[in-house]
Coordinates of C-alpha atoms (C1' of nucleotides) in Angstrom, one line a residue:
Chain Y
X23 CA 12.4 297.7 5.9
X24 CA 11.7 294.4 7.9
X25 CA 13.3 290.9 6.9
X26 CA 10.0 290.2 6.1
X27 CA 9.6 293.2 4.2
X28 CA 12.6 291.9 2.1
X29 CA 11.6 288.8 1.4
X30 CA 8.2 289.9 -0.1
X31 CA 9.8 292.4 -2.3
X32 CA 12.0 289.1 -3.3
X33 CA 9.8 287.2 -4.3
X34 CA 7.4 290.2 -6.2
X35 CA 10.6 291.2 -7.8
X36 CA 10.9 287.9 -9.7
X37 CA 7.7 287.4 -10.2
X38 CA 7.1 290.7 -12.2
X39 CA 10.7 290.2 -14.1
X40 CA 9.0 286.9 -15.2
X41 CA 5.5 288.6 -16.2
X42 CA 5.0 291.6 -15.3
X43 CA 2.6 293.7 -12.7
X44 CA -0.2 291.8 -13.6
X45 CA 1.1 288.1 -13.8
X46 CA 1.0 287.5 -10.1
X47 CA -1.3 287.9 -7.1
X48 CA -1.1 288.3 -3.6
X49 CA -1.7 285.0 -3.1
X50 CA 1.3 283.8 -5.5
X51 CA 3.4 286.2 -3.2
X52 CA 2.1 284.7 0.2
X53 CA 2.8 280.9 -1.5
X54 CA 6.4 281.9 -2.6
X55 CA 7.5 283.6 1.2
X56 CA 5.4 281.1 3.2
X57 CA 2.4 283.0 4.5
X58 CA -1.6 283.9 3.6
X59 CA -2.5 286.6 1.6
X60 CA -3.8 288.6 4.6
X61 CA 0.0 289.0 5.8
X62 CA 1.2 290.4 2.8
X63 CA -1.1 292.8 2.7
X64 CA -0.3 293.7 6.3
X65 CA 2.6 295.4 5.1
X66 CA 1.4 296.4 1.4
X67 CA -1.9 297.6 1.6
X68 CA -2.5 297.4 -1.7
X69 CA -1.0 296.1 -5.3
X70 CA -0.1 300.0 -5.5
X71 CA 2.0 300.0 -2.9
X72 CA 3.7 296.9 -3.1
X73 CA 4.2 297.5 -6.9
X74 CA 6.3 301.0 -6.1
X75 CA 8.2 299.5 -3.1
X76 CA 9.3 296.7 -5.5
X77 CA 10.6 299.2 -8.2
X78 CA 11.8 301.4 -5.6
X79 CA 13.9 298.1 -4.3
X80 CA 15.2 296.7 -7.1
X81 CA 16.2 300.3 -8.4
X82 CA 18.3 301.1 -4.9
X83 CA 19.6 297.1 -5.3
X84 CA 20.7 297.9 -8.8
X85 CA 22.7 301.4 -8.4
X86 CA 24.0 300.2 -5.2
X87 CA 25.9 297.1 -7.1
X88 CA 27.3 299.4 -9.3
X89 CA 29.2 301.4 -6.7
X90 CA 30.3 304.7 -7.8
X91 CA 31.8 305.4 -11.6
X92 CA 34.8 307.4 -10.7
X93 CA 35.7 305.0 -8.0
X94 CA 35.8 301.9 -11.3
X95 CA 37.8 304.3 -13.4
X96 CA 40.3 305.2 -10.7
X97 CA 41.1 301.1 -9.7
X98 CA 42.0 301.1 -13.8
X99 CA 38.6 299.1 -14.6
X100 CA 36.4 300.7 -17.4
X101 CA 32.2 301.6 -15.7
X102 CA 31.1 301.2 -19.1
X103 CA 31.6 297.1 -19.0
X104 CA 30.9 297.1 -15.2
X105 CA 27.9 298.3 -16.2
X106 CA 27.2 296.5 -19.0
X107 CA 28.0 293.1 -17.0
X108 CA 25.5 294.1 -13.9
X109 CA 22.8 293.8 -17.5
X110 CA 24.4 290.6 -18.4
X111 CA 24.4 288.9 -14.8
X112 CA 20.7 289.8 -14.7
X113 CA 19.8 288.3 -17.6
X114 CA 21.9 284.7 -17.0
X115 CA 21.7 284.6 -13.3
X116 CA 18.0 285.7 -12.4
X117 CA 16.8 284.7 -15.7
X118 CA 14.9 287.1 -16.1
X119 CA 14.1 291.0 -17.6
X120 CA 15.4 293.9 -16.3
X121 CA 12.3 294.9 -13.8
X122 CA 12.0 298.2 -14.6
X123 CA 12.5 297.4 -17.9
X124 CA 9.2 295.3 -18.1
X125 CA 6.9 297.8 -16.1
X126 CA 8.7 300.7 -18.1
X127 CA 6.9 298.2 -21.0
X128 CA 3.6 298.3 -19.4
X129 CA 3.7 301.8 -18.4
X130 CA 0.5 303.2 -20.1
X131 CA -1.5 300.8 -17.8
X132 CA 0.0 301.1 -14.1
X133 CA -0.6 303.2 -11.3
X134 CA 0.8 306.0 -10.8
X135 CA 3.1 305.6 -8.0
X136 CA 4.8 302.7 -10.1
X137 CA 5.3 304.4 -13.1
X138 CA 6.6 307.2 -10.6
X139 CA 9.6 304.3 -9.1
X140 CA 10.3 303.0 -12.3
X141 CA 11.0 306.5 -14.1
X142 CA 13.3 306.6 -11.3
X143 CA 15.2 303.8 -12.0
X144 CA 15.9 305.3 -15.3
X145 CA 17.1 308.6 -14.2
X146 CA 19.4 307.5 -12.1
X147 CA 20.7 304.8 -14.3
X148 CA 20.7 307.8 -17.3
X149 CA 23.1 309.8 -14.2
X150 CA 25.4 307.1 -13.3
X151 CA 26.0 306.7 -17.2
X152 CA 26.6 310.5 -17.5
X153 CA 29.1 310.3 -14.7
X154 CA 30.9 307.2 -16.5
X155 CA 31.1 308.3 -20.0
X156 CA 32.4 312.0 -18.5
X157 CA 35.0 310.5 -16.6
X158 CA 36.2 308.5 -19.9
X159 CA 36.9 311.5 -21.6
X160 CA 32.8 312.1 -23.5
X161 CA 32.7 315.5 -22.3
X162 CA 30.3 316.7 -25.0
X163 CA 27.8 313.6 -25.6
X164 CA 27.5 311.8 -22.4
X165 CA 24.2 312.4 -21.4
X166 CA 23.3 311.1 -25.4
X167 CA 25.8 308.5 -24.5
X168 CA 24.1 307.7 -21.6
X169 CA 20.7 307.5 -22.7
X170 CA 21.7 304.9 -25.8
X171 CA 23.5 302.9 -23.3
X172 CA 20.3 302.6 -21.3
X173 CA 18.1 301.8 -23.9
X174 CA 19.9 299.5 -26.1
X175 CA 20.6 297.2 -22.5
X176 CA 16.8 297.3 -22.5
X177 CA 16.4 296.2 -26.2
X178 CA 18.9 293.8 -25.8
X179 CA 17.2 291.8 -23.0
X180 CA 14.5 291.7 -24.8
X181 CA 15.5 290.9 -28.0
X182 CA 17.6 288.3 -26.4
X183 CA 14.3 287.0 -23.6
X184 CA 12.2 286.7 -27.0
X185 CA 15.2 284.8 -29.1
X186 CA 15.6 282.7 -25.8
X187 CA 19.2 283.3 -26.8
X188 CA 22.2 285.0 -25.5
X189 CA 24.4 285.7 -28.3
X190 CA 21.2 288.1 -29.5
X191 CA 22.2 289.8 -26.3
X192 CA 26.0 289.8 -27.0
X193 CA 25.3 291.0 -30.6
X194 CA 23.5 293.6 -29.9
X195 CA 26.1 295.5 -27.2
X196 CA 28.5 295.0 -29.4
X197 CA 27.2 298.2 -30.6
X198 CA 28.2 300.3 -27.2
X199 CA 32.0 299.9 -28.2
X200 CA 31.2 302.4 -31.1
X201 CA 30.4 305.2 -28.8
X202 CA 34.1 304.9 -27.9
X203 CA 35.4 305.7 -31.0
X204 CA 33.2 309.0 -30.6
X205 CA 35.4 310.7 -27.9
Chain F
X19 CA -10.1 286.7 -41.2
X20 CA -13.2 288.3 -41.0
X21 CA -13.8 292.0 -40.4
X22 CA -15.2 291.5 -37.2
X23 CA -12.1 289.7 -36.2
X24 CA -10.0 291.9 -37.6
X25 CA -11.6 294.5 -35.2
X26 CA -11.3 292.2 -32.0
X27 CA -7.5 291.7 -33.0
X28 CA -7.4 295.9 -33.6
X29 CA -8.8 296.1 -30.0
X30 CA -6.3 293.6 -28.4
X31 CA -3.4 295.3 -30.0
X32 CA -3.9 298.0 -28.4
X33 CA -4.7 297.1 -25.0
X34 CA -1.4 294.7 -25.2
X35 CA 0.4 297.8 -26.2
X36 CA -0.7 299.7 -23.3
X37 CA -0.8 297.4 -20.7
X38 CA 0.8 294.3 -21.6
X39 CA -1.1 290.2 -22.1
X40 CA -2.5 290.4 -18.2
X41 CA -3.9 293.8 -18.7
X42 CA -7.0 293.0 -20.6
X43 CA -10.0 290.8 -20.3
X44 CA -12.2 289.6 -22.6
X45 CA -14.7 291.5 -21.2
X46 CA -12.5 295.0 -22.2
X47 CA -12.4 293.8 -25.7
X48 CA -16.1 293.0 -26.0
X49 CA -17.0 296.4 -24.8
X50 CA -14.2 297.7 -27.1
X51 CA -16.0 296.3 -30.2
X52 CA -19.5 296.5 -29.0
X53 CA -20.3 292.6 -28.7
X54 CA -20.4 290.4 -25.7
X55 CA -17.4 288.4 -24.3
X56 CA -19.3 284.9 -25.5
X57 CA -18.7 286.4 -29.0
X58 CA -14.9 287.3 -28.2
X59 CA -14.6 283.5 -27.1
X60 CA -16.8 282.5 -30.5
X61 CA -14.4 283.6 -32.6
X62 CA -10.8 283.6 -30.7
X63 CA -11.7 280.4 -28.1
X64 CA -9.0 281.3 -25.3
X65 CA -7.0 283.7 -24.2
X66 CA -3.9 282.3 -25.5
X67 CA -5.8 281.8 -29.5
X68 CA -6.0 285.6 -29.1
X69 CA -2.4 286.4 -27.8
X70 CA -1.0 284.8 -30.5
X71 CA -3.7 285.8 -33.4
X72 CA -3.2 289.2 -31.8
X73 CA 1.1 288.9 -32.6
X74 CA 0.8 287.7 -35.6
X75 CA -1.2 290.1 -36.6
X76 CA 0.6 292.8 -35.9
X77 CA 4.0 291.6 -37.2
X78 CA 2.1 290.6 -40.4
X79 CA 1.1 294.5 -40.7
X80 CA 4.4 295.7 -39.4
X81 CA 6.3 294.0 -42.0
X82 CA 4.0 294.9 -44.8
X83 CA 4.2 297.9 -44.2
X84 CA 8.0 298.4 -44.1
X85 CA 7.5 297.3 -47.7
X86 CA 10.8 295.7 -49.8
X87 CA 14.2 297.0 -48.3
X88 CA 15.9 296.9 -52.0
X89 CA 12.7 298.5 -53.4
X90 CA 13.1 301.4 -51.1
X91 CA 17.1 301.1 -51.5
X92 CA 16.5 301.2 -55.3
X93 CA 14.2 304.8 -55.0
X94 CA 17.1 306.3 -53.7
X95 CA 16.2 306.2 -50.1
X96 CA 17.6 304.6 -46.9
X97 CA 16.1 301.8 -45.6
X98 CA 17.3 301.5 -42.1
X99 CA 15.7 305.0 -41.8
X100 CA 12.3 303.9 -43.0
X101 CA 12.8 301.1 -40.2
X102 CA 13.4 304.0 -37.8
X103 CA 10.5 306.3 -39.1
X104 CA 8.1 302.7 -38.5
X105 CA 9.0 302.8 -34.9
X106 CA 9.2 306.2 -34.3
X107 CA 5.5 306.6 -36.1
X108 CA 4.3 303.7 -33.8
X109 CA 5.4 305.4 -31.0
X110 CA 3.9 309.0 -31.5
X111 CA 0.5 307.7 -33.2
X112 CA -0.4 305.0 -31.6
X113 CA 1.4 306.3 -28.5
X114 CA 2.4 302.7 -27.2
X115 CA 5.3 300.1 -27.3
X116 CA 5.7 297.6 -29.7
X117 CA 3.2 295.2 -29.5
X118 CA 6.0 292.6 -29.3
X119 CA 8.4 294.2 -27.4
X120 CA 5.8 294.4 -24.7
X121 CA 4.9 290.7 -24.9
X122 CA 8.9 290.0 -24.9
X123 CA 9.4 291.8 -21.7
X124 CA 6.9 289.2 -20.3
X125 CA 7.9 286.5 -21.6
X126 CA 8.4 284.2 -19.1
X127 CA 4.9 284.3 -18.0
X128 CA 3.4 283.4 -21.7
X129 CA 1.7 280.7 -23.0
X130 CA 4.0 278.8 -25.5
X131 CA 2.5 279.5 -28.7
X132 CA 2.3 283.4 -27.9
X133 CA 6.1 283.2 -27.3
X134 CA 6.3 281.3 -30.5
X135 CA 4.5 284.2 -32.4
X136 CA 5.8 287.0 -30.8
X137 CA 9.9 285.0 -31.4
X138 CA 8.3 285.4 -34.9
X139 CA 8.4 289.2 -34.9
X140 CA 12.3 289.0 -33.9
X141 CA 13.0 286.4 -36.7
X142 CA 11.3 289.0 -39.7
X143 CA 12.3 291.8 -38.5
X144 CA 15.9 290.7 -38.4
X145 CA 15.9 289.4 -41.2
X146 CA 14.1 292.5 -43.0
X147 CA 17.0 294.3 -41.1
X148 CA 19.6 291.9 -42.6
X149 CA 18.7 292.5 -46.0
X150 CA 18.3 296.0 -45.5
X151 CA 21.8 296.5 -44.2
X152 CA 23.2 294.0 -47.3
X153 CA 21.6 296.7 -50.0
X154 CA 23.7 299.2 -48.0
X155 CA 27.0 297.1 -48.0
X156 CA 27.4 296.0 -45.1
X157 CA 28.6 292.6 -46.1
X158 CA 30.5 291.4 -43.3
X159 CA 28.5 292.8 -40.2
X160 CA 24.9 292.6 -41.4
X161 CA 23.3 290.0 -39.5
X162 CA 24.9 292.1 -35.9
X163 CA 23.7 295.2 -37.3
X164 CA 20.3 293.6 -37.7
X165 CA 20.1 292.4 -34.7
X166 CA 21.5 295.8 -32.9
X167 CA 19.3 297.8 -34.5
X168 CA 15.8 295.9 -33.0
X169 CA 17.1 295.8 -30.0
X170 CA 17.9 299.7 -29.9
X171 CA 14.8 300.5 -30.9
X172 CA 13.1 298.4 -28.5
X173 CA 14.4 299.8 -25.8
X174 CA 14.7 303.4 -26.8
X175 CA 10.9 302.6 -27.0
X176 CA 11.1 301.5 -23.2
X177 CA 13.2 304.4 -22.2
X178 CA 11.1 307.1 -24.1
X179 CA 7.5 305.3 -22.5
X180 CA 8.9 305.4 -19.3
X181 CA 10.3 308.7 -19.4
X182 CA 7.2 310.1 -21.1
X183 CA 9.7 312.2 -23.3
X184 CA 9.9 311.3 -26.9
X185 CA 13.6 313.4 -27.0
X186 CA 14.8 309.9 -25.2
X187 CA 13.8 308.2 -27.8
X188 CA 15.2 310.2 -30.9
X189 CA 18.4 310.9 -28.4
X190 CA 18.9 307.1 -28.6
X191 CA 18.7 306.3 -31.9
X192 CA 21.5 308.5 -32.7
X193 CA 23.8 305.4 -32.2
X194 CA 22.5 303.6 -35.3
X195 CA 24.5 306.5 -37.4
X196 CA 27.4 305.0 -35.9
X197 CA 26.8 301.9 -37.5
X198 CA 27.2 303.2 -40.8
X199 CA 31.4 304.2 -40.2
X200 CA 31.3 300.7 -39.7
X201 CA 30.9 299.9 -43.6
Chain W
dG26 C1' 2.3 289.9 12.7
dT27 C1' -0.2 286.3 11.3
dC28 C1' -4.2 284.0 11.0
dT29 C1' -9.4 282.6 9.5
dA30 C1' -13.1 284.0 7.2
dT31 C1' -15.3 286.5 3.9
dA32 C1' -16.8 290.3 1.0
dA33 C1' -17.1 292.3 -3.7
dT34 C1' -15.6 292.0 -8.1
dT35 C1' -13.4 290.2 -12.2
dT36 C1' -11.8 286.5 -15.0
dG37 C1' -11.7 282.9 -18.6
dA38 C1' -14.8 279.9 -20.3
dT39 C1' -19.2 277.1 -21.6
dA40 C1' -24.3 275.8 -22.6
dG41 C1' -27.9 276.6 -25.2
dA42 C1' -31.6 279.8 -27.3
dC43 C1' -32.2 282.7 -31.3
Chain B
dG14 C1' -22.7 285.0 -35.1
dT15 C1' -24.5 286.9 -31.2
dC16 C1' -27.0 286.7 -27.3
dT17 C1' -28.4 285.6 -22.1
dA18 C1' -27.3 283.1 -18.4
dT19 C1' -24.2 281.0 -15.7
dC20 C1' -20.2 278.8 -13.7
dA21 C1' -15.9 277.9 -11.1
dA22 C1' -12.0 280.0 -10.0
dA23 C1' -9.2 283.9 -9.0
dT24 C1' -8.5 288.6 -7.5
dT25 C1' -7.8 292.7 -4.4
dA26 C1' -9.0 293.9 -0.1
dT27 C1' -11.0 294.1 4.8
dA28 C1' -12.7 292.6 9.6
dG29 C1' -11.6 290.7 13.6
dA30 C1' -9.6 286.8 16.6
dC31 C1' -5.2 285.3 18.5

DNA sequence: GTCTATAATTTGATAGAC
DNA sequence: GTCTATCAAATTATAGAC
């Protein structure tokens, strides 16, 4: 992956966590980075391709922020919030949706290779979850556990983008501190 | 509202649902209904008339058909479980997201008064929610509850789409039965 | 790698006949 | 209300020069 590479994936990235797949263009991309159309498609042939590389991106971004679960747990610091604020910084510091979140929205109109990279992003989300809630001790439910934690960040970002107000967000994870009590 | 219109707005709801605001053209929904897109324009003038006659719509029928949360309260069932069986039905019928949940992950990239309708959705279903909770007796935590419970089922929506794998979803909402330990 | 130029199609929208 | 016809702009994508 090229600088150039990078900063195309950039600037689709916020683009579609603004909108969505189809809110942009090739030429909105070209604008935002600097160059004509013909460029970007140089290295993304098509929407296709530039649509799965961006999921792909922000997916490998995303885990890779996280670092590893058992690592958290061991410096004393709990994964659940770590995760929980790598949601929340998303939401106040990009302004914007989770991406997968809003092609995982669209999903029944997408090609197939994007719907491909943004299952993705929610299987290994759903695994780093499973790894967290194991090593706090949910030895039975964590894959549950896990899959509720996923899906209510999801909810909550949107509930909260739609409100156009935060505290919908904070209300609504409020709800993950109940799973503790579940151990 | 006319019963042609009715059928334009029936045809937009589901291509939002699918695909999301950018995924349909005028065009689609004229072939859809079996008109021309001049008559589309003749009755919804622009795009954004139809995105929000299109919301409205379909929080208007959403709502209605949850019916009175103390009516259903009083016939000696649960309400918040009617709310669940409304999602989970519009997920495995219609096979799509919520109509506003979609248009909330996209947000951003909307014109104002499709925002306006679809923060509208939010607004009555929290407060049906609210209510719903109240009957129940949760006094103290109702409007959170609320609140938590849209969002959950929003994104166990997004979870379950993108995994193509209902199980996500019904694994998800197993959290709300925390909520009631709460009371 | 990036550009100019352009093709082929689609899009939202309007004018005016019926 | 619906149609034909049309428009101007935008879209994805390609060919070929530099």
């Amino acid at each position: 992956m090229t600088k150039r590479e990078t900063t195309i994936l950039q600037a689709a990235e916020a683009m579609v966590r603004q909108g969505g797949y189809n809110s942009f263009s090739f030429r909105d991309i070209a604008t935002e980075v600097g160059i004509k159309s013909a460029s970007v498609h140089y290295h993304f042939p098509t929407k296709e391709d530039l649509g799965a590389a961006v999921a792909q991106y922000y997916t490998d971004k995303f885990i890779d922020a996280l670092g590893d679960p058992n690592d958290i747990h061991s410096s004393g610091k709990n994964p659940i919030e770590s995760y929980i604020a790598a949601f929340r910084a998303a939401l106040i510091e990009d302004k914007g949706m989770c991406l997968c979140g809003v092609l995982g929205a669209e999903a029944d109109a997408l090609p197939e290779s994007v719907i491909a990279a943004t299952r993705m992003f929610f299987v290994r989300n759903i695994e780093w979850l499973e790894r967290a809630y194991l090593c706090l001790g949910h030895t039975e439910n964590s894959k549950a556990a896990a899959i509720q934690t996923v899906s209510l960040l999801e909810g909550a970002m949107i509930t909260s983008g739609a409100m156009t107000d935060i505290s919908y967000f904070d209300a609504s994870i409020e709800l993950l501190k109940l799973i503790d009590i579940r151990v």
